[in-house]
Coordinates of C-alpha atoms in Angstrom, one line a residue:
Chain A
X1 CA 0.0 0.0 0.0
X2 CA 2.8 2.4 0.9
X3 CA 3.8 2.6 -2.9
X4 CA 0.2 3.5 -3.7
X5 CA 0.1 6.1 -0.8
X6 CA 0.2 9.5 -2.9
X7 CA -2.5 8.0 -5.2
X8 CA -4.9 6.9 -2.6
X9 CA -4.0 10.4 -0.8
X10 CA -5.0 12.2 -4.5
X11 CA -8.1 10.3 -4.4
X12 CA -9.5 11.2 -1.3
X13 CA -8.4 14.7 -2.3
X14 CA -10.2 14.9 -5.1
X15 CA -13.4 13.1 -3.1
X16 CA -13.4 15.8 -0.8
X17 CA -13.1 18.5 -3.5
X18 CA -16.0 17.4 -5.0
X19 CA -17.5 17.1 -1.4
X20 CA -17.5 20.8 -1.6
X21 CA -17.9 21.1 -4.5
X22 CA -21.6 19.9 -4.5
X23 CA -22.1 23.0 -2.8
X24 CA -23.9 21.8 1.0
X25 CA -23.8 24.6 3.3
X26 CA -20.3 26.0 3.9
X27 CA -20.0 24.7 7.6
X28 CA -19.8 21.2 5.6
X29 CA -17.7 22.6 2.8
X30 CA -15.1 24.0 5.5
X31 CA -15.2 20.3 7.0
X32 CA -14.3 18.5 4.1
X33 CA -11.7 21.3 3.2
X34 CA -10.3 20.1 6.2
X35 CA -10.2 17.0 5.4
X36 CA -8.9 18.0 1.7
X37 CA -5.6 20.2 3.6
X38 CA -4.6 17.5 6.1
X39 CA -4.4 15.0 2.5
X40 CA -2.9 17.5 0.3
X41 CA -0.4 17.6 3.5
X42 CA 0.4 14.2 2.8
X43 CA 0.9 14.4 -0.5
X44 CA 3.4 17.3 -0.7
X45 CA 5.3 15.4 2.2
X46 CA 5.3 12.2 0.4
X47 CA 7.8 14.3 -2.1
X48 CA 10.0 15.4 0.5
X49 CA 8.4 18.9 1.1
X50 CA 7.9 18.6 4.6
X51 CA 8.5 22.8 5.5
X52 CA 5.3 23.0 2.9
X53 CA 3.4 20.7 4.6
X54 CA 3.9 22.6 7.5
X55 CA 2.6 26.1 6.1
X56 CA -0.4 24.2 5.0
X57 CA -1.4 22.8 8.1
X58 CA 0.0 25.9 10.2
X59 CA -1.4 28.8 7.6
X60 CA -3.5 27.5 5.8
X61 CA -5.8 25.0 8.3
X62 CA -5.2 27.1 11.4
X63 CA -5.5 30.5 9.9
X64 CA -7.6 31.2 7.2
X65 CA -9.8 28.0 7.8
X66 CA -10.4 29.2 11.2
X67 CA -11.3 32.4 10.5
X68 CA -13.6 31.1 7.8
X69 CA -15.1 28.7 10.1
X70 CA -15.9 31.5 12.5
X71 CA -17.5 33.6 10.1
X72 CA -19.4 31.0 8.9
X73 CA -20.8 30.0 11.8
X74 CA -22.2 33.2 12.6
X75 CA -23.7 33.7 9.5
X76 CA -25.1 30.1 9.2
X77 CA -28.7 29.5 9.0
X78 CA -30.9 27.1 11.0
X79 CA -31.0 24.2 9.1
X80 CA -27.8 23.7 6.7
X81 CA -28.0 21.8 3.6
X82 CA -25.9 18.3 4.3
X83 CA -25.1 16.8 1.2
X84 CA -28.3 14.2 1.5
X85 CA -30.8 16.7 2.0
X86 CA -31.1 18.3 -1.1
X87 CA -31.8 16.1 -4.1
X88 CA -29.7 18.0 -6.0
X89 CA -26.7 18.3 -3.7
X90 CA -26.4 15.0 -3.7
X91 CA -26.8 14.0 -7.5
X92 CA -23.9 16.5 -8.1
X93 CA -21.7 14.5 -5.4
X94 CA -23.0 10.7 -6.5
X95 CA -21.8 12.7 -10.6
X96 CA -17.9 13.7 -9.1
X97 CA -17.9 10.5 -7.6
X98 CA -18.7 8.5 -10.4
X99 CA -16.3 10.2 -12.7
X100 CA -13.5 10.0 -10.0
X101 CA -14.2 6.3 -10.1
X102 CA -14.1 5.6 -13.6
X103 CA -11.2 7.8 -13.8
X104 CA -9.5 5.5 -11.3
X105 CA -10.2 2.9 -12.9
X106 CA -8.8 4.1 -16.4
X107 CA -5.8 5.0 -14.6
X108 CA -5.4 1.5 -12.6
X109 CA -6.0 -0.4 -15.9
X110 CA -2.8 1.3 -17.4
X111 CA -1.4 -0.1 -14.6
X112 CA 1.0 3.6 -14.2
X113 CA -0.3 5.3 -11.2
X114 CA 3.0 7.2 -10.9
X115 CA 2.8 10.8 -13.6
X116 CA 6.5 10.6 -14.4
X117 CA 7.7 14.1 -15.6
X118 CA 9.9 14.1 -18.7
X119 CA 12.1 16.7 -17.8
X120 CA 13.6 17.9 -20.7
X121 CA 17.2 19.4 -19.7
X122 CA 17.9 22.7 -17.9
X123 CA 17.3 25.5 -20.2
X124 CA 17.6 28.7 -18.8
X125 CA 16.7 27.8 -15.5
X126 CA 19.0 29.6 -13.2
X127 CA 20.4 27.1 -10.8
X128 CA 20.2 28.1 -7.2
X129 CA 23.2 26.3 -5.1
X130 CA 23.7 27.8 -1.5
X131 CA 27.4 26.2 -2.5
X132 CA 28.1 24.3 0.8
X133 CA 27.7 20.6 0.2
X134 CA 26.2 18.3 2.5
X135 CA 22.5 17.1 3.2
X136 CA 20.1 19.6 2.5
X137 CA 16.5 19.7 2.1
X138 CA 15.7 20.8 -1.8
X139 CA 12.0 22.1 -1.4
X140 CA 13.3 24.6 1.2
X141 CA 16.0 25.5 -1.1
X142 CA 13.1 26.2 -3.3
X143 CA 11.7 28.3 -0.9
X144 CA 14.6 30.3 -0.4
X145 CA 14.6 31.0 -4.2
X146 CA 11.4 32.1 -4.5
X147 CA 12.5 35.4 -2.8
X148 CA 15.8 36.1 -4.1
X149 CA 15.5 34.8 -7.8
X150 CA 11.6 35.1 -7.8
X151 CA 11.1 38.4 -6.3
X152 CA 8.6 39.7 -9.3
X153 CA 6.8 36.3 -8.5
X154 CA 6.3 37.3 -4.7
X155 CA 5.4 40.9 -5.5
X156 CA 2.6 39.8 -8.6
X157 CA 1.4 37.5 -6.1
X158 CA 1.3 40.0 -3.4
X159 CA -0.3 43.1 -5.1
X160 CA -2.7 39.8 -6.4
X161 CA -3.9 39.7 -2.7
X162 CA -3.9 42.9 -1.9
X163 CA -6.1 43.8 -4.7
X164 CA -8.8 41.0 -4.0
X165 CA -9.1 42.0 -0.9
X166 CA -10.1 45.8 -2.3
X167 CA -12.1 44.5 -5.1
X168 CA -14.1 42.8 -2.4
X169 CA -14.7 45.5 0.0
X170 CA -15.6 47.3 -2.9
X171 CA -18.2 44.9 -4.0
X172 CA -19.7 43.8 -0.8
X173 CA -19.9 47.7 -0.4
X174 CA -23.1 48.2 -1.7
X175 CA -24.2 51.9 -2.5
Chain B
X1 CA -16.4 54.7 -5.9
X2 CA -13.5 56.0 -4.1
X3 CA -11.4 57.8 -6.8
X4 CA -8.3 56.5 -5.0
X5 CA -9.5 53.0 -4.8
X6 CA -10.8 53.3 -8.5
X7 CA -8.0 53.8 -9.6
X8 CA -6.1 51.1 -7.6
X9 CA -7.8 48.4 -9.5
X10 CA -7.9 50.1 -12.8
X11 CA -4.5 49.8 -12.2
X12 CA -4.6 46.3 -11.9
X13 CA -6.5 45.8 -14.8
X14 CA -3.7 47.3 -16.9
X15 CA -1.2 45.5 -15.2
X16 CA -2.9 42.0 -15.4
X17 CA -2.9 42.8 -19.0
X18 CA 0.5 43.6 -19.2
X19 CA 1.8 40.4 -17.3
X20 CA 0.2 38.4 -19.4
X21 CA 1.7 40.1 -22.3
X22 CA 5.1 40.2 -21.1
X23 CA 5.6 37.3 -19.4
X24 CA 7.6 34.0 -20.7
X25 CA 6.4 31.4 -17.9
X26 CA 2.9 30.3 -18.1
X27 CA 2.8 30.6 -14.6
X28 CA 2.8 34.4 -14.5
X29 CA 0.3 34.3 -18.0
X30 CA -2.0 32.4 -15.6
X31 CA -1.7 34.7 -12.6
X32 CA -1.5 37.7 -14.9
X33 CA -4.9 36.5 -16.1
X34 CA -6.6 36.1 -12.9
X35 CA -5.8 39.2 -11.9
X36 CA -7.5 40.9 -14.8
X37 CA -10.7 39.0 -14.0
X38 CA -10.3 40.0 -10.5
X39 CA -9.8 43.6 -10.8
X40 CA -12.5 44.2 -13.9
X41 CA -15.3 42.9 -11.3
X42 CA -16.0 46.0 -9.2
X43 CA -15.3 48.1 -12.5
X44 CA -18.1 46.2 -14.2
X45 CA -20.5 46.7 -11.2
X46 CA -19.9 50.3 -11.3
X47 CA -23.6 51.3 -10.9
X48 CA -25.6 48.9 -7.8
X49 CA -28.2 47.5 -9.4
X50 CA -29.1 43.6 -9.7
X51 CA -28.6 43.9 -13.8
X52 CA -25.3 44.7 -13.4
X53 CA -24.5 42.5 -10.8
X54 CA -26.0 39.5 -12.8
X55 CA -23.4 40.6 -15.5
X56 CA -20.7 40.8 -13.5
X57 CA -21.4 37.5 -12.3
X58 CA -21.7 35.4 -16.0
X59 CA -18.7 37.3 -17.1
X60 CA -16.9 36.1 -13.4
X61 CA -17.8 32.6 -14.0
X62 CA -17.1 32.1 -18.0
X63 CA -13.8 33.5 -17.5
X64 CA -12.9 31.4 -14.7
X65 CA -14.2 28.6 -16.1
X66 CA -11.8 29.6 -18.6
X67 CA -9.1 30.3 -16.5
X68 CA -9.3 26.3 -15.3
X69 CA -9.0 24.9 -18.5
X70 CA -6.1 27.1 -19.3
X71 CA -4.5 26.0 -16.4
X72 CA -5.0 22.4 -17.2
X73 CA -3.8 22.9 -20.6
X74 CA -0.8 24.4 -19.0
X75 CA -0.1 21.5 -17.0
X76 CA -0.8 19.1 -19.6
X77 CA 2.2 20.6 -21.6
X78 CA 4.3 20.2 -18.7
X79 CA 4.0 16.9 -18.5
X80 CA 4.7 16.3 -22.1
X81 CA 7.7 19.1 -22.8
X82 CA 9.0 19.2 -18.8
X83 CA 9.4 23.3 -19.2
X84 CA 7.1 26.2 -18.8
X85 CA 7.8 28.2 -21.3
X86 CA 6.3 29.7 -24.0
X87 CA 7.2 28.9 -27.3
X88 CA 4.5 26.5 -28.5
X89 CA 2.3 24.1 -27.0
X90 CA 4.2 20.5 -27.3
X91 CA 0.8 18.4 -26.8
X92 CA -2.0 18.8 -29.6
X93 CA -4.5 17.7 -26.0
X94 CA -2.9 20.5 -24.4
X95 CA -3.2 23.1 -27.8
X96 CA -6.5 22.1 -28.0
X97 CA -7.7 23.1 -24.2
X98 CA -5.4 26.0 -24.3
X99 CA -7.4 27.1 -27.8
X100 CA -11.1 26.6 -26.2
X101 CA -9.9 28.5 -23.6
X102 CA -8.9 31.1 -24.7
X103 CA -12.2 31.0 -27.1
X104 CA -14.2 31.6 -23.9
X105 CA -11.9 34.3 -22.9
X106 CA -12.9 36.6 -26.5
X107 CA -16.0 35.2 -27.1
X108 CA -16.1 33.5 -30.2
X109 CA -18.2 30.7 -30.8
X110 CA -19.4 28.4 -29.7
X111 CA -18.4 30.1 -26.4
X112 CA -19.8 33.6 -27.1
X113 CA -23.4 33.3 -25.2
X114 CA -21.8 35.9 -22.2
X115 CA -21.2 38.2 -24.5
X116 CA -24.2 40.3 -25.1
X117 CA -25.7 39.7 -21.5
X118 CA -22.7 40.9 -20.2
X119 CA -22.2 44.0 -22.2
X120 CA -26.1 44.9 -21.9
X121 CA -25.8 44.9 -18.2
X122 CA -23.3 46.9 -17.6
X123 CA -22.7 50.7 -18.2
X124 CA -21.5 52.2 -21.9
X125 CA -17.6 52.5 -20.1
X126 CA -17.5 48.9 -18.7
X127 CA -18.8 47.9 -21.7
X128 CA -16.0 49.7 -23.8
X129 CA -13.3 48.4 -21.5
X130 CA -14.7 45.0 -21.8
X131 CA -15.1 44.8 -25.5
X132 CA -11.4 45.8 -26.5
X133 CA -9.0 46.2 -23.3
X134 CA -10.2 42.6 -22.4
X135 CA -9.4 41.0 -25.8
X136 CA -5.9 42.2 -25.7
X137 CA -4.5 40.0 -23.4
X138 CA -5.8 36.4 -25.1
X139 CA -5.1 37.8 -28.3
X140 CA -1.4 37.8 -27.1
X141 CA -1.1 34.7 -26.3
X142 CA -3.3 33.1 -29.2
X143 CA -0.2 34.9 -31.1
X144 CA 2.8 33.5 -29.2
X145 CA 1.1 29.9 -29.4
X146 CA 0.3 30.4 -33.4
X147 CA 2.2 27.8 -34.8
X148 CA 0.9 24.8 -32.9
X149 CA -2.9 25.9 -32.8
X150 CA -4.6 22.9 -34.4
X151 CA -6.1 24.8 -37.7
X152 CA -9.7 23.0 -37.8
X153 CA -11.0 24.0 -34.8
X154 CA -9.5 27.3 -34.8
X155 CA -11.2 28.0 -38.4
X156 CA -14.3 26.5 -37.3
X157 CA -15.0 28.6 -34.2
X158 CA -13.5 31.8 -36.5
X159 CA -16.5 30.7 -39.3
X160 CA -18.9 30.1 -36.6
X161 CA -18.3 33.4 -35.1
X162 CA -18.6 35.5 -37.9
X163 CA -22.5 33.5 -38.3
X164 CA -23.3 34.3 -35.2
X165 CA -22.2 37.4 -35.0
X166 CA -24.0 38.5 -38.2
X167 CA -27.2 36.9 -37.4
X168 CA -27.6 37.6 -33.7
X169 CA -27.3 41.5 -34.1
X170 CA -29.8 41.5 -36.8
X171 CA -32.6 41.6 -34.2
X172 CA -30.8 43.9 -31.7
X173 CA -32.1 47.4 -30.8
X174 CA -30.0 47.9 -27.8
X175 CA -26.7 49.9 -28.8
X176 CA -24.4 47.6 -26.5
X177 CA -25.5 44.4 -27.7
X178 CA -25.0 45.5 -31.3
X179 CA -21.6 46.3 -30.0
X180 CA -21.0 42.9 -28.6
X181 CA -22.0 40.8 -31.5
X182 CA -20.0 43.3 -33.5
X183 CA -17.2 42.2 -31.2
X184 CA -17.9 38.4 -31.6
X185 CA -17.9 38.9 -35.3
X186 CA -14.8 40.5 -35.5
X187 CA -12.9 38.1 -32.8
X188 CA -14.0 35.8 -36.1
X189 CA -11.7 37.5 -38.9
X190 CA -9.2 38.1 -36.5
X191 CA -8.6 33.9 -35.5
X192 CA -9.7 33.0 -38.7
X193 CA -6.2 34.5 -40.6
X194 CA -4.2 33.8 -37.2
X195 CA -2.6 30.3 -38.4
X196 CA -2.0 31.5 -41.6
X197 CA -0.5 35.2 -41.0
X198 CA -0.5 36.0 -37.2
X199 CA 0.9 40.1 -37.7
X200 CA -2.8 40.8 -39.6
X201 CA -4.6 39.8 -37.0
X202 CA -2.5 42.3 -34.8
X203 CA -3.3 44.8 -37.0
X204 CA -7.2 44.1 -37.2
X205 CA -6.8 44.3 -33.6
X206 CA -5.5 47.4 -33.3
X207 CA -8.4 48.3 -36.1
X208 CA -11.0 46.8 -34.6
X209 CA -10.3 48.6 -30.8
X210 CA -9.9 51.7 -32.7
X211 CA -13.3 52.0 -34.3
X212 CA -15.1 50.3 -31.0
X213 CA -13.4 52.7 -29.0
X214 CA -14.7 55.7 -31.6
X215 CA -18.4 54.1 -31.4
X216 CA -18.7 53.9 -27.8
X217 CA -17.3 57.1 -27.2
X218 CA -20.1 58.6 -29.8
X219 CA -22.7 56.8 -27.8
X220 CA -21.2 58.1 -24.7
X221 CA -21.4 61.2 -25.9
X222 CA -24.9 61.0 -27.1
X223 CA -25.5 59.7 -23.9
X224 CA -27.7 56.6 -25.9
X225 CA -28.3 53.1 -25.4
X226 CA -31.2 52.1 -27.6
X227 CA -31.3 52.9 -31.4
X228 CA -34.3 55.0 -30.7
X229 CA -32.1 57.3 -28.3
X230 CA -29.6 57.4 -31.3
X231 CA -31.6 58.8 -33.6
X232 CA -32.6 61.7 -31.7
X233 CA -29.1 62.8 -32.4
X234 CA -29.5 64.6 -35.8
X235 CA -31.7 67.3 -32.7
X236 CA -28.8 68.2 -30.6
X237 CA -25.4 67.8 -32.6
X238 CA -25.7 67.2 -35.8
X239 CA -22.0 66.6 -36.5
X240 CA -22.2 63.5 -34.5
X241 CA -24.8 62.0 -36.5
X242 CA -22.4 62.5 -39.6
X243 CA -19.4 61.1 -37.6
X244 CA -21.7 57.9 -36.3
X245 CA -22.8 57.3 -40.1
X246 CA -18.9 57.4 -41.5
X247 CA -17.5 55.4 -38.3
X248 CA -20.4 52.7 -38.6
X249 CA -19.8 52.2 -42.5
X250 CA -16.1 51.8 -41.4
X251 CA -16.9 49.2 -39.0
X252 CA -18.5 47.3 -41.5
X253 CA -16.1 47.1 -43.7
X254 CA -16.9 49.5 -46.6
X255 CA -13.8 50.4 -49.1
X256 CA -12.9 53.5 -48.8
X257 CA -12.6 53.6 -45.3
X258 CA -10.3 52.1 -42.9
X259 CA -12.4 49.4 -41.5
X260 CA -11.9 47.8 -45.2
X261 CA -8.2 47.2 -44.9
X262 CA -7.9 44.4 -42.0
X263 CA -11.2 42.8 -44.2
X264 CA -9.0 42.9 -47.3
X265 CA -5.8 42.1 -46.4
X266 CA -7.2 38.8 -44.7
X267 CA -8.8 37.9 -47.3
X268 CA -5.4 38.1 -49.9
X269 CA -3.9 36.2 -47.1
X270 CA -6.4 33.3 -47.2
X271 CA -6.3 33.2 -51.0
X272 CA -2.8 32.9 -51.1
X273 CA -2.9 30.3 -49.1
X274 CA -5.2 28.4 -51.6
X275 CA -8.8 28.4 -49.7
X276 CA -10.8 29.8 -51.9
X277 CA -14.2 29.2 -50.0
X278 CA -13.3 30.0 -46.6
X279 CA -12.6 33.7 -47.5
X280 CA -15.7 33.5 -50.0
X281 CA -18.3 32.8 -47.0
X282 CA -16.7 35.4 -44.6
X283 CA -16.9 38.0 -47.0
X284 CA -21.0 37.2 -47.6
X285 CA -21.3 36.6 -43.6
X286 CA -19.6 40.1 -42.9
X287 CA -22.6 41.1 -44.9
X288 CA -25.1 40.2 -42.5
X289 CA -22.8 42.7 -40.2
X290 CA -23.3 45.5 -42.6
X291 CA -27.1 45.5 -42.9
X292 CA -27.7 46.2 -39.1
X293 CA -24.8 48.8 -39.5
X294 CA -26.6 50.7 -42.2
X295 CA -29.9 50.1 -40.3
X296 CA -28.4 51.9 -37.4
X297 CA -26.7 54.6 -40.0
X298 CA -30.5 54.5 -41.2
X299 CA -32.3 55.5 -38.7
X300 CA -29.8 58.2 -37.2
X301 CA -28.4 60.3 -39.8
X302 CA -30.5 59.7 -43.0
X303 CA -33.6 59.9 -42.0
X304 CA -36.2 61.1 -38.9
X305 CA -36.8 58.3 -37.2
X306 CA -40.5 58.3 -36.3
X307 CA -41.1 59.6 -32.4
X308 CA -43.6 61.5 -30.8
X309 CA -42.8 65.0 -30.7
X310 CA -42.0 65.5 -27.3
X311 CA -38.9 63.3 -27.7
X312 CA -37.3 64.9 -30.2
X313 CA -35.4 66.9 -28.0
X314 CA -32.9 65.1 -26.1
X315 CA -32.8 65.5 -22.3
X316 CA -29.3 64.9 -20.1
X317 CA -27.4 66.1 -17.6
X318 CA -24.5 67.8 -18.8
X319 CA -22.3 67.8 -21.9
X320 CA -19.8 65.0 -21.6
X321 CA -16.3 65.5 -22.4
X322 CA -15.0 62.6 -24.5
X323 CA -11.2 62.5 -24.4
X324 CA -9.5 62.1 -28.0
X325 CA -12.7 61.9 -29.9
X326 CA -11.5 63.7 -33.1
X327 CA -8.2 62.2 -33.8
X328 CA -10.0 58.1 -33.0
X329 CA -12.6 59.5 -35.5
X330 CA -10.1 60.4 -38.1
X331 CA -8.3 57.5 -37.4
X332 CA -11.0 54.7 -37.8
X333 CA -12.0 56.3 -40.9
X334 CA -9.3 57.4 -43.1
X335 CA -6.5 54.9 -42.7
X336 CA -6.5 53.4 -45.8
X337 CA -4.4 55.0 -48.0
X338 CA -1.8 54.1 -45.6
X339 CA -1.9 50.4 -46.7
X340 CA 1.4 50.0 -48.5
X341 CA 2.6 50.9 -45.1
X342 CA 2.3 47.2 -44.0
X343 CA 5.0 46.3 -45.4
X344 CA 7.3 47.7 -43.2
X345 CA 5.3 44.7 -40.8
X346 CA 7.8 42.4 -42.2

């Protein structure tokens, strides 16, 4: 099982994506992305990224999820859709399901659950060495890149945030 | 709206355009696009009322809709070429997602259904940013992936979209959605010559935004939104009504103006390259665009429109000041001597 571990971790990902994706009320769509975080966890750190893993659970789970959760909660109403109340809520979760099924299945029958990436030579990629050899971890390396080489990336992303949360004070405005 | 936050995000319209237009890693093109949807969402709700924010809405999930499968095309060709940059798509799966995506991005068919709801809900500004800022950015990037854009379905949607474009507006009275099938029809001859010579669609681009921008600042002027409103024009400025007649027969593409010269030059392009139909049937279905131009030139300047007489005069507010309305005017309709000019293009 352990060699099938990052596919049966993408699989329950994807199951609780389209847990919320069916739309129930959002105290049940914050549940599942719980449950969705604490996988995709697992995944990164199945590929070594375990400072990643980390943010996700630290940030992204006990942050923002939290703070969503709480203003959820008081703007909830007194009797939430689940995802078997509504007859539609649930035909558009038995739908992901199905199709996450038979695209399991199409994927086992090829018998390569592994997506092997045909990297292609270097390029122009600028190669980031800290230049002391030794054991070191590479996905914090790639961290560290990110703000010296990728500083335009950080400050795109950034102004990205900065402007969503204007756009929606604007919009929730009102007159 | 705040002037200071209003001008934030129209900020960050223009630079989520830019991004995309600069950028080399798909990546940033991605991010550069969200950004542009993000930031054109408060500027498209401009006015609160539940119209507009049903437009704003359809255009926010079409383009993020579009957004996804751009982003799964990107990944797709990661896979397959193990790089991210652009140069062309390795993967025909990949070209194909990244050409329907960027389809629903401009509108062409069979994608185009959000374009006249948005562009009727919104106000005449919104609607000019929408209908030529907005295509800049997928235009781009339907140029830098030209060479590996799978030619049948690119010339199918281009033929589809001039049809629709021609026959939808043919029942129009509203000013903006005659704008936006306008817009759909001309998306069509700009995608249709893209495989075959990608610097004339550039240039029926930078046609196409000129004379849109010329009509919408005329109906801003005019201050009308229904054909009706527009042909109480002749009343309070005469001039205009000439100027909407010459800009209109531009925009559908008569000769001696300079709405002819992206028609004609795509044409030559196609029949050098041996399809001798293709350009035939765009040439009759850009017809169907001129007869609700001329009904428009029609009712405004040639004739009175019938009204009741205590419509005739127009009532607004104040004058509006449109920025740079002679020179687009001159522009959009007397460019065509300047033909031989493209060949400096090469």
């Amino acid at each position: 099982m352990m060699t099938y571990i990052v596919f049966i971790l993408s699989v329950i990902f994807v199951v609780s994506f389209v847990g919320f994706s069916s739309k129930p009320s959002p105290i049940y769509g914050g549940l599942v992305l719980i449950v969705s975080g604490g996988v995709g966890c697992g995944i990164i750190m199945n590929f070594g990224g375990s400072f990643l893993g980390l943010m996700v659970f630290l940030i992204y789970l006990g942050g923002m999820l939290v703070v969503f959760g709480y203003t959820t909660a008081m703007a909830t109403e007194q009797y939430p859709e689940v995802w078997v109340s509504n007859t539609t809520v649930m035909g558009v979760f038995l739908l992901g399901l199905l199709m996450e099924v038979m695209l399991v299945l199409y994927v086992l029958k090829g018998e390569e659950v592994g997506v092997v990436f045909k990297f292609s030579g270097v390029g122009d990629w600028a190669i980031y060495d800290t230049g002391d050899s030794g054991v070191f971890s590479e996905e914090i390396m790639g961290v560290a890149a990110l703000y010296s080489y990728g500083a335009w990336v950080v400050i795109v992303t950034g102004w990205s945030l900065l402007v969503g949360v204007l756009v929606i004070l604007e919009v929730t405005r009102g007159d | 709206m705040n002037p200071l936050i209003f001008t934030t995000i129209l900020m960050t319209v223009l630079l989520g355009t830019m991004i995309v237009m600069m950028s080399s890693h798909w990546l940033m093109i991605w991010i550069g696009f969200e950004m542009n949807l993000l930031a054109i969402i408060p500027i498209l709700m401009k006015k609160y009322n539940p119209r507009t924010m049903e437009a704003s809405t359809k255009y926010f999930l079409t383009q993020a809709t579009a957004s996804m499968l751009l982003m799964m095309a990107i990944i797709i060709n990661l896979m397959h070429s193990g790089q991210w940059t652009i140069t062309k798509v390795f993967n025909p799966t990949a070209s194909i997602i990244m050409t329907s995506a960027l389809a629903m991005k401009l509108g062409l068919t069979p994608f185009h259904f959000w374009v006249p709801e948005v562009t009727q809900g919104i106000s005449l500004t919104s609607g000019l940013i929408l209908l030529t800022w907005q295509k800049l950015a997928p235009m781009s990037i339907l140029y830098q992936i030209s060479p590996s854009i799978n030619l049948n379905i690119l010339l199918t949607m281009a033929v589809l979209s001039i049809l629709v474009g021609g026959w939808g507006g043919l029942n129009q009275t509203q000013l903006r959605k005659i704008m936006a099938y306008s817009s759909i029809a001309h998306m069509g001859w700009m995608t249709a010559v893209l495989v075959y010579n990608p610097t004339l669609t550039m240039l029926n681009m930078l046609i196409y935004i000129m004379m849109t921008l010329t009509m919408f600042m005329l109906f801003i002027h005019s201050s009308s939104t229904t054909t009706l409103s527009l042909s109480h024009t002749w009343n309070k400025t005469p001039l205009i009504t000439t100027l909407i007649l010459i800009t209109l027969l531009s925009m559908g593409g008569l000769p001696p103006l300079s709405g002819f010269m992206p028609k004609w030059m795509i044409i030559q392009e196609l029949t050098k390259n041996s399809s001798i139909i293709l350009p035939t049937l765009m040439a009759i279905m850009a017809l169907l665009n001129l007869y609700f131009y001329m009904r428009l030139t029609y009712s405004t300047s040639l004739t009175m429109f019938p009204s009741t007489n205590n419509m005739k005069m127009k009532w607004q507010f104040e004058t509006k000041r449109i920025t740079l309305l002679p020179p687009l005017i001159v522009m959009s309709s007397l460019l065509l001597p300047l033909t031989p000019m493209l060949s400096i293009l090469d």
